[in-house]
PDB file of C-alpha atoms in Angstrom:
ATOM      1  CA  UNK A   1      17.229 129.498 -17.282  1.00 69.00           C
ATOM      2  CA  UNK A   2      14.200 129.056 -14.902  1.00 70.00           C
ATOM      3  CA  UNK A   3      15.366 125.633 -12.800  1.00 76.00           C
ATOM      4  CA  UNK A   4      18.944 127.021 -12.898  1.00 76.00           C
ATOM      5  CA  UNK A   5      17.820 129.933 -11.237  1.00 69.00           C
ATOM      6  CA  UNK A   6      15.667 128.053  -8.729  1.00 71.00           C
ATOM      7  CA  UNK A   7      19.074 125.652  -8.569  1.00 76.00           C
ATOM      8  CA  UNK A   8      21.409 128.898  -7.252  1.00 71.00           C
ATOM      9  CA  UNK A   9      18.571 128.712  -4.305  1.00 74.00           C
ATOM     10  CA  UNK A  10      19.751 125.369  -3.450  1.00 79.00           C
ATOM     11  CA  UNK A  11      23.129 126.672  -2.703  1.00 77.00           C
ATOM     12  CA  UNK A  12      23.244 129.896  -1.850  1.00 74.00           C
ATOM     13  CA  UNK A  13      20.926 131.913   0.318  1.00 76.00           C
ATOM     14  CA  UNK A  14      17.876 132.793  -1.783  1.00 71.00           C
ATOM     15  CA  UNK A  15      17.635 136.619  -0.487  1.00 72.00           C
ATOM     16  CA  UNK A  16      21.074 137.685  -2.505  1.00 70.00           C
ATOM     17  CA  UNK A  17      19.035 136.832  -5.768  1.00 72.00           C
ATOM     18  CA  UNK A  18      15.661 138.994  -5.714  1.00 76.00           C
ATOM     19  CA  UNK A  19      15.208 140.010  -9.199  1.00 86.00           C
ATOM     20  CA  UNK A  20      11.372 140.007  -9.242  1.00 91.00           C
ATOM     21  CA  UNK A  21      10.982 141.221 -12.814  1.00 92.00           C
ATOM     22  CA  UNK A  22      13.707 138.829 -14.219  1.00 89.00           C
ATOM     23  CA  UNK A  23      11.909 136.062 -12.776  1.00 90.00           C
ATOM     24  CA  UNK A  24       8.478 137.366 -13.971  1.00 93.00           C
ATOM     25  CA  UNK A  25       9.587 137.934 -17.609  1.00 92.00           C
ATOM     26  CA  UNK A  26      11.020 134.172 -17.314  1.00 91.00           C
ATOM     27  CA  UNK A  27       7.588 133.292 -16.278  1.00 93.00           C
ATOM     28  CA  UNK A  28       5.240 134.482 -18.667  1.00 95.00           C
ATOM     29  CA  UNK A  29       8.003 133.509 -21.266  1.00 93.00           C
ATOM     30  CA  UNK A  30       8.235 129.933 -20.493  1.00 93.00           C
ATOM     31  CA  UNK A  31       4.134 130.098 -20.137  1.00 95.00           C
ATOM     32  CA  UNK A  32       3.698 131.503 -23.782  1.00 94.00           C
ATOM     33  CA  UNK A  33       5.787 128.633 -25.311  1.00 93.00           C
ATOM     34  CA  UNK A  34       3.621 126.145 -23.428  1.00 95.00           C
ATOM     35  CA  UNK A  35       0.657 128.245 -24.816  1.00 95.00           C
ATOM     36  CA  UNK A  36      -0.631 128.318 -21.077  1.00 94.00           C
ATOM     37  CA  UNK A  37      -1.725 132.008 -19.350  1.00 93.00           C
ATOM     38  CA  UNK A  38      -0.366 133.429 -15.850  1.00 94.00           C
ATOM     39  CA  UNK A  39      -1.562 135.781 -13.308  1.00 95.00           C
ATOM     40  CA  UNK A  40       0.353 138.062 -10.747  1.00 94.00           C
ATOM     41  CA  UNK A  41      -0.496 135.514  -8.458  1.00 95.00           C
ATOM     42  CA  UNK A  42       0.558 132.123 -10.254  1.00 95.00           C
ATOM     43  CA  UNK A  43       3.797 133.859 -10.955  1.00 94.00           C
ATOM     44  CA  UNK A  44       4.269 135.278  -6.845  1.00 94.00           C
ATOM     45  CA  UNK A  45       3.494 132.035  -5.265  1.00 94.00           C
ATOM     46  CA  UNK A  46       5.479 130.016  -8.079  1.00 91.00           C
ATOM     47  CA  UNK A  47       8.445 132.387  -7.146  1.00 89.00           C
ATOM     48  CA  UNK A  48       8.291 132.745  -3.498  1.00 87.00           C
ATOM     49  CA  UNK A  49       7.633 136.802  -4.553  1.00 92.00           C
ATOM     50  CA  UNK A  50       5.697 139.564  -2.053  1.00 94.00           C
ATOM     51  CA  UNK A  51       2.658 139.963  -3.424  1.00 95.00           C
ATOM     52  CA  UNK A  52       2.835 143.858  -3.564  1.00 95.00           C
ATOM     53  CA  UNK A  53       6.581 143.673  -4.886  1.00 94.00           C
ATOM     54  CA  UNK A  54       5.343 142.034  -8.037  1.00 95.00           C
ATOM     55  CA  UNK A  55       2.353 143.988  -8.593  1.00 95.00           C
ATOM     56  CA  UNK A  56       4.755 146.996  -8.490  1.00 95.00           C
ATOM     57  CA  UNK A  57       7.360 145.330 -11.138  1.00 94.00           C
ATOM     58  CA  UNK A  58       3.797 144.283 -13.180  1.00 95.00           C
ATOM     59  CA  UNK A  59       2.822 148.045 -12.916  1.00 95.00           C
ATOM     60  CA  UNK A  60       6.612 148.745 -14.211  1.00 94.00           C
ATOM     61  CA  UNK A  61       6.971 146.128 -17.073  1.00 95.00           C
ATOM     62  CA  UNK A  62       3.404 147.361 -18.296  1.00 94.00           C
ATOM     63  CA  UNK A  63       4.328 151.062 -18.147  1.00 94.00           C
ATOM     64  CA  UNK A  64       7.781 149.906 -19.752  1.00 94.00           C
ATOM     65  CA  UNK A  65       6.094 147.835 -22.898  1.00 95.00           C
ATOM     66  CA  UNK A  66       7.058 144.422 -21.753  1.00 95.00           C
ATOM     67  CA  UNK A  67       4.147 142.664 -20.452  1.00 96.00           C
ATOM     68  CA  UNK A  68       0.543 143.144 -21.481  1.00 94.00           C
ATOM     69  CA  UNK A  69      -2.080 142.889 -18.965  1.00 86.00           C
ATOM     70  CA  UNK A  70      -3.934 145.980 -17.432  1.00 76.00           C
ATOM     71  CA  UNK A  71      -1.356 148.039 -15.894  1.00 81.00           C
ATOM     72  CA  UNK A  72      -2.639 148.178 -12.897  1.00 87.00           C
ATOM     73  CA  UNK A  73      -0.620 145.906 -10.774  1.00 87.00           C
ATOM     74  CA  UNK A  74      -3.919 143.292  -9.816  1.00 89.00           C
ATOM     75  CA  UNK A  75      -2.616 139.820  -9.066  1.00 93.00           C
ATOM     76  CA  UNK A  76      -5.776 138.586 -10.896  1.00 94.00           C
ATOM     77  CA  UNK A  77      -5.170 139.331 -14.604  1.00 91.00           C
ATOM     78  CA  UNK A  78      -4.076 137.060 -17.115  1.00 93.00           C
ATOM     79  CA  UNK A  79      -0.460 138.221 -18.394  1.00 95.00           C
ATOM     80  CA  UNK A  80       1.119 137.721 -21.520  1.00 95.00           C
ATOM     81  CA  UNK A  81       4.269 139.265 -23.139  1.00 95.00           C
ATOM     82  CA  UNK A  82       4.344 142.345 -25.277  1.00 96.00           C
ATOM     83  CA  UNK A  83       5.323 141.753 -28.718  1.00 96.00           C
ATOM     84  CA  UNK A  84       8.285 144.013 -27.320  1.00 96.00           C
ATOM     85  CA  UNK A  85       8.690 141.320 -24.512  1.00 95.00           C
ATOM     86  CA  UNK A  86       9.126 138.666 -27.033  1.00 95.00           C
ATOM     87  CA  UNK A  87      11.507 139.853 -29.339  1.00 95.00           C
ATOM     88  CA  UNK A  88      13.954 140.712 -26.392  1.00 92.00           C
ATOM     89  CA  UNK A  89      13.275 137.159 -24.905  1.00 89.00           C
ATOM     90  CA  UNK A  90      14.727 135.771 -28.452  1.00 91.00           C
ATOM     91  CA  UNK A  91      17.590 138.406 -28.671  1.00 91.00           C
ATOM     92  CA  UNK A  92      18.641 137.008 -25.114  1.00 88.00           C
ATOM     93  CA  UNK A  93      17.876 132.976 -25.817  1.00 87.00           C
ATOM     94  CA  UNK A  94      20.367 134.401 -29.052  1.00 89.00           C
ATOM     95  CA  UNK A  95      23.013 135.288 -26.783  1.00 87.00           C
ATOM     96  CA  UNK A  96      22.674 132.792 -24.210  1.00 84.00           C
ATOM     97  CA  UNK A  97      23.182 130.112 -27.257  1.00 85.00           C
ATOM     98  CA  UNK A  98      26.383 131.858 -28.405  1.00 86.00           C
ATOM     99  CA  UNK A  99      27.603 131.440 -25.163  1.00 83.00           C
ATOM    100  CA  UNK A 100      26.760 127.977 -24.594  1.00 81.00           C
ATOM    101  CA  UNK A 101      28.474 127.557 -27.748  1.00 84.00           C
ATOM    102  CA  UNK A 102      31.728 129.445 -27.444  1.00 83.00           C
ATOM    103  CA  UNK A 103      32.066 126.642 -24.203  1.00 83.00           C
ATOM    104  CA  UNK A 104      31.774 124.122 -25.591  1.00 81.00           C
ATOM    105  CA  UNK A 105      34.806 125.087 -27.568  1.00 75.00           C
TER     106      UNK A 105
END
């Protein structure tokens, strides 16, 4: 999901795709099946993202259960997924699978 976002960049003009939280949430998911840890500011300069847009959407995903680290929006902490984070990651990987198979029909 992560390089075919970064793909659409390649093509289009990156400024009609800013979804900072989508691409944060990608992030820390790809980084907890590698078993590595991220910060705010890994994930910003990986992504190309303001630094104070993501610490809002960190701020937001804490406040919203989806992201652990200390809700306060520093760059510096080391982020994780919620459990609540992770079980929506696998119900959309679910979906995303059905699709994938439903073309290849």
């Amino acid at each position: 999901m992560l390089e075919f976002r970064r793909a659409r960049e390649t093509v289009f003009p990156k400024e009609i795709f800013g979804e900072p939280g989508w691409d944060l949430l990608i992030e820390l998911f790809i980084a907890d099946a590698k078993g590595r840890r991220l910060t705010g500011s890994d994930v910003s300069a990986r992504n190309n993202i303001a630094p104070s847009t993501l610490s809002r959407w960190l701020i937001h995903l804490s406040k919203s259960g989806y992201i652990v680290g200390d809700g306060t929006g520093d760059l510096d902490d080391a982020l994780v997924l919620s459990p609540l984070g992770l079980a929506h990651f696998e119900i959309i990987i679910g979906k995303l699978a059905q699709l994938h198979e439903s073309v290849e029909r």
